[in-house]
Amino acid sequence: MGSSRKRIAETNVTDKCPKRSKLYQSDAMSPPLTVTVRGRTFEPTPVFDTFWRFAAERHAITEKRLEGLPAPWTDDPILQSYPFCNTYRVLDRVSQYLVTEVIEKGSQDPTELVFRILLFNTFTSIKTYETLRGAITPFTWSTYERADYEGVLRRLYDDKVPLYTGSFQKPAPSLGFVENFMNHLVLMEVLMKNLPMRCTEAEYVADIFEWLCTFKSMGDFTAYQLVLNLSYSSVLNFSDYDFVVVGVGSRRGLQRCFKGQIPHACEIDIIRWMQSTQSDHFSRLKLEFNGLGPKARPIMLCDIEHTLCEIDKYMRKIGTPPRRPFHPSGALPKMRLPKAWTLPARQSLRIKCPKEAKAEFIEKFVVSWIQSHREVEGEREFLVYWEGYSSDDASWEPEDMLADDAPNAIKAYWKRVRAC
């Protein structure tokens, strides 16, 4: 049933004529550009420059919306037609809510902060969080009773109200309950026993990530997103230059940006190079990029990583049939940056150096089976389980990608669905 995803990495860019993109140019870079990490030299593809054009254009869209300017905010047909995350992760709607409503509202005691962040992160649903906060008083860990939270969640569940945000659905551990939300609630209780103390005592942010990954259902993506959410508060005071995790989508985007195969051992070094040389690329391409906020904060490691995922999505839209314009919902509220970013501890670099890889290898992603499907903004996605990986690493993947690389897995899924 499985089919290799390796060929995605081997194809840096399609040969389709990019008629619907203003950001992609197939011309070779002049002068030629290379980067050398761990004794290996990598040459960027034209998609590398598209990455920087995308980052600048996507941020410009947000700036125009924040200023209250009317649409259209861009003349790029793909950005007009499809939703893409902000260049800065903190500006996405969920992150802004996390900062303003979850972190800043309520007790600033470290344990209470961790509780609210962890509870919100469990469902990543603004509606679920607001329902819980409105129904339970006091809304604190010190007065936490499972029955109170179970009662609210069960009423929503019985009324068929979605408890999770579609884009952030997480595999649930098996902790004695039938319903995912109950198993997640118990997992939150388990994490709360040690997470506040570990955040306070950790020498490196990587220590928190590694500890989280020891728990069932806490795969790399889920653990990294929780670490980033915690970093918006004062409970996890580390530099944004300390740590980054390369996800499946960002790995595909990074491979599109460079010729040849990139060993995993080199990925983070390349991302660090991209982050540290960003001003050179914006200048070289004559792009206006204002940074973030009054201090013109540059794109950080986590932003490079998740924008690589967005550039993979962007490149897959080139050559696809046109669709009706995408209309963002609602006006953007005033931007709020985390107060914790100003803390002195954030200025100290603490990188946990991993042991040098003894052997470099090319990872091969093979589809084991497809569990379900969903529609997101008119695009079909499948929940994919991978050979050699735990269920924690199951991920939602776009149909167009799987149709090319795992057609048999899709056929087997629909055959199973029809038989039910």
Coordinates of C-alpha atoms in Angstrom, one line a residue:
M1 CA 0.0 0.0 0.0
G2 CA 2.9 2.3 0.8
S3 CA 4.4 4.7 -1.7
S4 CA 7.6 6.7 -1.3
R5 CA 7.5 10.4 -0.8
K6 CA 11.2 10.6 -1.7
R7 CA 10.5 12.0 -5.2
I8 CA 9.0 15.1 -3.7
A9 CA 12.4 16.0 -2.3
E10 CA 14.1 15.1 -5.6
T11 CA 12.0 17.6 -7.6
N12 CA 13.0 21.1 -6.6
V13 CA 10.6 22.9 -8.8
T14 CA 8.1 22.0 -11.5
D15 CA 8.6 22.8 -15.2
K16 CA 5.1 24.2 -15.4
C17 CA 4.9 27.7 -16.7
P18 CA 4.3 29.9 -13.7
K19 CA 1.6 32.0 -15.4
R20 CA -0.2 32.5 -12.1
S21 CA 2.7 33.6 -10.0
K22 CA 4.3 37.1 -9.7
L23 CA 6.9 35.8 -7.2
Y24 CA 8.4 32.9 -9.0
Q25 CA 11.0 33.5 -11.7
S26 CA 12.8 30.6 -13.3
D27 CA 15.9 32.6 -14.2
A28 CA 19.2 31.5 -12.6
M29 CA 20.5 33.7 -9.8
S30 CA 23.1 36.3 -10.8
P31 CA 25.7 36.3 -9.3
P32 CA 25.5 32.5 -8.4
L33 CA 25.0 31.9 -4.7
T34 CA 26.1 28.9 -2.6
V35 CA 26.1 28.0 1.1
T36 CA 28.6 25.6 2.7
V37 CA 27.6 23.8 5.9
R38 CA 29.3 20.8 7.5
G39 CA 31.7 20.6 4.7
R40 CA 29.1 20.4 2.0
T41 CA 28.1 23.1 -0.5
F42 CA 24.6 23.7 -1.6
E43 CA 23.4 25.7 -4.5
P44 CA 20.0 27.5 -4.3
T45 CA 17.3 27.0 -7.0
P46 CA 15.1 29.8 -8.2
V47 CA 12.6 28.9 -5.5
F48 CA 15.1 30.2 -3.0
D49 CA 14.5 33.7 -4.3
T50 CA 10.8 33.0 -4.4
F51 CA 11.0 32.3 -0.7
W52 CA 12.2 35.8 0.1
R53 CA 9.7 37.4 -2.3
F54 CA 6.9 35.4 -0.7
A55 CA 8.1 36.4 2.8
A56 CA 8.2 40.1 1.9
E57 CA 4.9 40.1 0.0
R58 CA 3.0 38.1 2.6
H59 CA 4.2 40.4 5.4
A60 CA 3.3 43.4 3.3
I61 CA -0.3 42.1 3.0
T62 CA -0.5 41.9 6.8
E63 CA 0.9 45.4 7.2
K64 CA -1.7 46.8 4.7
R65 CA -4.5 45.0 6.6
L66 CA -3.3 46.3 9.9
E67 CA -3.4 49.9 8.4
G68 CA -7.0 49.3 7.4
L69 CA -6.3 49.5 3.7
P70 CA -8.9 48.0 1.4
A71 CA -8.3 44.9 -0.7
P72 CA -6.7 43.8 -2.9
W73 CA -3.5 43.9 -0.9
T74 CA -1.4 42.1 -3.5
D75 CA -1.3 41.6 -7.2
D76 CA 0.0 38.0 -7.0
P77 CA -2.9 35.8 -8.2
I78 CA -1.9 32.9 -5.9
L79 CA -1.8 35.0 -2.8
Q80 CA -5.2 36.5 -3.8
S81 CA -6.7 33.1 -4.3
Y82 CA -5.4 30.9 -1.4
P83 CA -4.9 31.4 2.3
F84 CA -1.3 31.4 3.6
C85 CA 0.1 31.8 7.1
N86 CA 1.8 35.1 8.1
T87 CA 5.5 35.4 7.6
Y88 CA 5.7 35.9 11.4
R89 CA 4.1 33.0 13.3
V90 CA 3.1 35.4 16.1
L91 CA 0.8 37.4 13.8
D92 CA -1.4 34.5 12.9
R93 CA -4.9 34.7 14.4
V94 CA -4.5 31.9 16.9
S95 CA -1.1 33.2 18.1
Q96 CA -2.5 36.7 18.6
Y97 CA -5.4 35.3 20.6
L98 CA -2.9 33.2 22.7
V99 CA -0.9 36.3 23.5
T100 CA -3.8 38.7 24.3
E101 CA -6.5 36.4 25.8
V102 CA -4.6 33.3 27.2
I103 CA -1.3 34.7 28.4
E104 CA -2.0 38.3 29.3
K105 CA -5.5 37.7 30.9
G106 CA -5.3 36.0 34.2
S107 CA -2.7 35.3 36.9
Q108 CA 0.9 35.6 35.9
D109 CA 2.0 32.9 38.3
P110 CA 4.2 30.5 36.3
T111 CA 2.0 27.5 37.1
E112 CA -1.2 29.2 36.1
L113 CA 0.4 30.5 32.9
V114 CA 1.5 27.0 31.9
F115 CA -2.0 25.7 32.7
R116 CA -3.8 28.2 30.5
I117 CA -1.3 27.8 27.6
L118 CA -1.4 24.0 27.8
L119 CA -5.2 24.0 28.0
F120 CA -5.5 26.2 25.0
N121 CA -2.8 24.3 23.1
T122 CA -4.6 21.0 23.7
F123 CA -7.6 22.1 21.5
T124 CA -6.2 25.2 19.7
S125 CA -9.8 26.3 19.4
I126 CA -10.7 29.8 20.4
K127 CA -14.4 28.9 20.8
T128 CA -13.6 25.9 23.1
Y129 CA -11.3 27.9 25.3
E130 CA -13.8 30.8 25.6
T131 CA -16.6 28.4 26.5
L132 CA -14.5 26.8 29.2
R133 CA -13.4 30.1 30.6
G134 CA -16.9 31.5 30.6
A135 CA -18.4 28.4 32.3
I136 CA -15.8 27.7 35.0
T137 CA -15.0 30.1 37.9
P138 CA -12.3 30.5 39.0
F139 CA -10.5 29.4 35.9
T140 CA -7.3 28.3 37.6
W141 CA -5.1 25.3 38.0
S142 CA -5.1 25.7 41.8
T143 CA -8.9 25.0 41.8
Y144 CA -8.9 22.6 38.9
E145 CA -11.4 19.7 39.0
R146 CA -11.6 17.3 36.1
A147 CA -15.3 16.9 36.4
D148 CA -15.9 20.7 35.8
Y149 CA -14.0 20.7 32.5
E150 CA -15.3 17.3 31.4
G151 CA -18.9 18.6 31.9
V152 CA -18.4 21.6 29.7
L153 CA -16.5 19.6 27.0
R154 CA -19.0 16.8 27.0
R155 CA -21.9 19.2 26.5
L156 CA -20.1 20.6 23.5
Y157 CA -19.3 17.1 22.3
D158 CA -22.9 15.9 22.6
D159 CA -24.1 18.9 20.8
K160 CA -21.7 18.1 17.9
V161 CA -19.8 21.3 18.4
P162 CA -16.2 20.9 17.1
L163 CA -13.8 20.9 20.0
Y164 CA -10.6 21.2 17.9
T165 CA -9.5 23.5 15.2
G166 CA -9.2 21.5 12.0
S167 CA -5.6 22.6 11.2
F168 CA -4.4 21.5 14.6
Q169 CA -6.1 18.3 15.3
K170 CA -3.8 16.1 17.4
P171 CA -3.7 12.3 17.9
A172 CA -5.0 11.4 21.3
P173 CA -3.1 9.1 23.7
S174 CA -4.9 6.1 25.0
L175 CA -5.4 7.0 28.7
G176 CA -8.6 5.0 29.6
F177 CA -11.3 7.0 27.8
V178 CA -13.2 6.5 24.5
E179 CA -13.3 10.2 23.6
N180 CA -10.2 12.0 22.4
F181 CA -11.1 15.1 24.4
M182 CA -11.0 13.1 27.7
N183 CA -7.7 11.4 26.9
H184 CA -6.3 14.9 26.0
L185 CA -7.6 16.3 29.3
V186 CA -5.9 13.5 31.3
L187 CA -2.7 14.1 29.3
M188 CA -2.8 17.8 30.3
E189 CA -3.1 16.8 33.9
V190 CA 0.0 14.5 33.6
L191 CA 2.0 17.2 31.9
M192 CA 1.0 19.8 34.6
K193 CA 2.7 17.7 37.3
N194 CA 6.2 18.5 36.0
L195 CA 6.0 21.0 33.1
P196 CA 5.9 24.2 35.2
M197 CA 9.0 23.2 37.1
R198 CA 10.8 21.9 34.0
C199 CA 10.2 25.3 32.3
T200 CA 11.8 27.1 35.2
E201 CA 14.8 24.8 35.6
A202 CA 15.6 23.9 32.0
E203 CA 19.1 24.8 30.9
Y204 CA 18.2 24.6 27.2
V205 CA 14.8 25.0 25.5
A206 CA 15.7 21.7 23.7
D207 CA 15.4 20.0 27.0
I208 CA 11.7 20.9 27.2
F209 CA 11.1 19.7 23.7
E210 CA 12.9 16.4 24.3
W211 CA 11.0 15.8 27.5
L212 CA 7.6 16.5 25.8
C213 CA 8.5 14.1 23.0
T214 CA 8.7 11.2 25.6
F215 CA 4.9 11.4 26.0
K216 CA 2.6 9.3 23.8
S217 CA 0.8 11.5 21.2
M218 CA 3.4 14.3 21.6
G219 CA 5.2 14.0 18.2
D220 CA 7.8 16.5 17.0
F221 CA 5.3 18.9 15.5
T222 CA 3.0 18.9 18.5
A223 CA 5.8 19.3 21.0
Y224 CA 7.5 22.1 19.0
Q225 CA 4.2 24.1 18.7
L226 CA 3.7 23.8 22.4
V227 CA 7.3 25.0 23.1
L228 CA 6.7 28.0 20.8
N229 CA 3.4 28.8 22.5
L230 CA 5.1 28.7 25.9
S231 CA 7.9 30.9 24.6
Y232 CA 5.3 33.8 24.2
S233 CA 5.1 33.9 28.0
S234 CA 7.6 34.5 30.8
V235 CA 7.7 30.8 31.8
L236 CA 10.1 29.9 29.0
N237 CA 12.9 32.5 28.7
F238 CA 15.2 31.6 25.9
S239 CA 16.5 33.3 22.8
D240 CA 14.6 32.8 19.6
Y241 CA 18.0 31.9 18.0
D242 CA 18.3 28.9 20.3
F243 CA 16.2 26.2 18.8
V244 CA 14.2 25.1 15.7
V245 CA 12.6 21.8 14.6
V246 CA 12.2 21.0 10.9
G247 CA 8.8 19.6 10.1
V248 CA 7.7 17.5 7.2
G249 CA 6.3 20.5 5.2
S250 CA 9.2 22.8 5.9
R251 CA 11.6 20.0 4.8
R252 CA 9.8 19.8 1.5
G253 CA 10.1 23.6 1.2
L254 CA 13.8 23.6 2.0
Q255 CA 14.4 20.9 -0.6
R256 CA 12.7 23.0 -3.2
C257 CA 15.0 25.9 -2.4
F258 CA 18.3 23.9 -3.0
K259 CA 19.6 21.6 -5.7
G260 CA 20.4 18.0 -4.8
Q261 CA 19.5 16.2 -1.6
I262 CA 19.9 17.9 1.7
P263 CA 20.9 15.5 4.5
H264 CA 19.0 16.0 7.8
A265 CA 22.3 16.9 9.5
C266 CA 22.6 20.0 7.4
E267 CA 19.0 21.3 7.5
I268 CA 19.1 23.3 10.7
D269 CA 22.5 24.8 9.7
I270 CA 21.0 26.0 6.4
I271 CA 17.9 27.5 8.2
R272 CA 20.3 29.3 10.6
W273 CA 22.2 30.6 7.6
M274 CA 19.0 31.8 6.0
Q275 CA 17.9 33.6 9.2
S276 CA 21.3 35.3 9.7
T277 CA 21.7 36.4 6.1
Q278 CA 18.1 37.5 5.5
S279 CA 18.9 41.2 5.1
D280 CA 21.4 40.3 2.3
H281 CA 18.7 38.5 0.4
F282 CA 16.1 41.2 0.7
S283 CA 18.7 43.8 -0.4
R284 CA 20.0 41.6 -3.2
L285 CA 16.4 41.2 -4.6
K286 CA 15.6 44.9 -4.0
L287 CA 12.7 43.9 -1.7
E288 CA 11.2 46.2 0.9
F289 CA 10.9 44.4 4.2
N290 CA 10.1 46.4 7.3
G291 CA 10.5 43.7 9.9
L292 CA 8.1 43.3 12.8
G293 CA 7.0 46.0 15.2
P294 CA 8.7 49.3 16.1
K295 CA 12.1 47.6 16.5
A296 CA 11.9 46.0 13.1
R297 CA 12.3 42.5 14.5
P298 CA 13.8 40.2 11.8
I299 CA 12.4 36.9 10.8
M300 CA 13.3 34.3 13.5
L301 CA 14.2 30.7 13.2
C302 CA 10.6 29.5 13.8
D303 CA 9.4 31.9 11.1
I304 CA 11.9 30.7 8.5
E305 CA 10.9 27.1 9.3
H306 CA 7.2 27.7 8.9
T307 CA 7.5 29.9 5.9
L308 CA 9.4 27.1 4.2
C309 CA 6.3 25.1 4.7
E310 CA 4.2 27.9 3.1
I311 CA 6.6 28.2 0.1
D312 CA 6.0 24.4 -0.5
K313 CA 2.3 25.1 -0.5
Y314 CA 2.8 28.1 -2.7
M315 CA 4.8 26.3 -5.3
R316 CA 2.2 23.5 -5.5
K317 CA -0.4 26.1 -6.5
I318 CA 1.5 27.2 -9.5
G319 CA -0.1 25.8 -12.6
T320 CA -3.3 24.8 -10.8
P321 CA -6.7 25.9 -12.2
P322 CA -7.7 29.4 -11.0
R323 CA -10.3 29.7 -8.3
R324 CA -12.4 32.4 -6.8
P325 CA -10.4 35.0 -4.7
F326 CA -9.8 34.1 -1.1
H327 CA -11.5 36.6 1.3
P328 CA -10.0 36.9 4.8
S329 CA -12.7 37.0 7.5
G330 CA -12.9 40.1 9.6
A331 CA -10.7 43.1 10.1
L332 CA -7.3 42.6 11.8
P333 CA -7.1 43.8 15.4
K334 CA -4.2 45.9 16.6
M335 CA -1.0 43.8 16.6
R336 CA 0.2 42.6 20.1
L337 CA 3.7 41.3 20.6
P338 CA 4.5 39.2 23.6
K339 CA 5.7 41.2 26.6
A340 CA 8.1 38.4 27.5
W341 CA 10.2 39.2 24.4
T342 CA 11.6 42.2 26.2
L343 CA 13.0 40.2 29.1
P344 CA 16.8 40.3 29.5
A345 CA 17.1 36.5 29.6
R346 CA 16.0 36.5 26.0
Q347 CA 19.3 38.1 24.9
S348 CA 21.5 35.2 26.0
L349 CA 22.2 32.5 23.4
R350 CA 21.9 28.9 24.8
I351 CA 22.2 26.4 22.0
K352 CA 22.3 22.7 23.0
C353 CA 24.7 21.2 20.5
P354 CA 23.7 17.8 19.4
K355 CA 26.3 15.1 18.8
E356 CA 27.6 15.1 15.3
A357 CA 25.7 12.6 13.1
K358 CA 27.8 9.5 12.5
A359 CA 26.2 8.9 9.2
E360 CA 24.2 11.1 6.9
F361 CA 21.1 9.6 5.3
I362 CA 18.2 10.5 3.2
E363 CA 14.9 9.9 4.9
K364 CA 12.3 8.1 3.0
F365 CA 8.7 8.8 3.9
V366 CA 6.4 5.9 2.9
V367 CA 2.6 6.0 3.3
S368 CA 1.4 3.2 5.6
W369 CA -2.4 4.0 5.3
I370 CA -4.9 6.8 5.2
Q371 CA -7.3 7.2 8.1
S372 CA -9.7 9.9 7.0
H373 CA -10.1 13.0 4.8
R374 CA -11.4 16.6 5.2
E375 CA -12.0 19.8 3.2
V376 CA -10.0 22.9 4.1
E377 CA -10.7 26.1 2.2
G378 CA -12.0 24.0 -0.7
E379 CA -8.9 21.8 -0.8
R380 CA -9.1 18.0 0.2
E381 CA -6.6 16.7 2.7
F382 CA -5.9 13.1 3.9
L383 CA -4.8 12.1 7.4
V384 CA -1.7 10.0 6.6
Y385 CA 0.1 7.5 8.8
W386 CA 3.7 6.8 7.9
E387 CA 5.7 3.6 7.7
G388 CA 8.3 3.4 10.6
Y389 CA 6.7 6.3 12.5
S390 CA 4.3 6.3 15.4
S391 CA 0.7 7.5 15.2
D392 CA 2.0 10.7 16.9
D393 CA 3.5 11.7 13.6
A394 CA 0.4 11.2 11.5
S395 CA -0.2 14.4 9.4
W396 CA -2.7 16.0 7.1
E397 CA -1.4 16.0 3.6
P398 CA -2.9 17.7 0.5
E399 CA -4.6 15.5 -2.1
D400 CA -2.6 16.8 -5.0
M401 CA 0.7 15.7 -3.5
L402 CA -0.5 12.2 -2.5
A403 CA -2.1 11.8 -5.9
D404 CA 1.3 12.0 -7.5
D405 CA 3.2 10.0 -4.9
A406 CA 0.8 7.6 -3.2
P407 CA -2.1 6.9 -5.6
N408 CA -2.5 3.3 -4.4
A409 CA -3.0 4.5 -0.9
I410 CA -5.7 6.8 -1.9
K411 CA -7.4 4.1 -3.9
A412 CA -7.3 1.7 -0.9
Y413 CA -8.7 4.4 1.3
W414 CA -11.7 5.1 -0.9
K415 CA -12.3 1.4 -1.4
R416 CA -12.4 1.0 2.4
V417 CA -14.8 4.0 2.7
R418 CA -17.2 2.6 0.2
A419 CA -17.2 -0.8 1.9
C420 CA -18.2 0.7 5.2

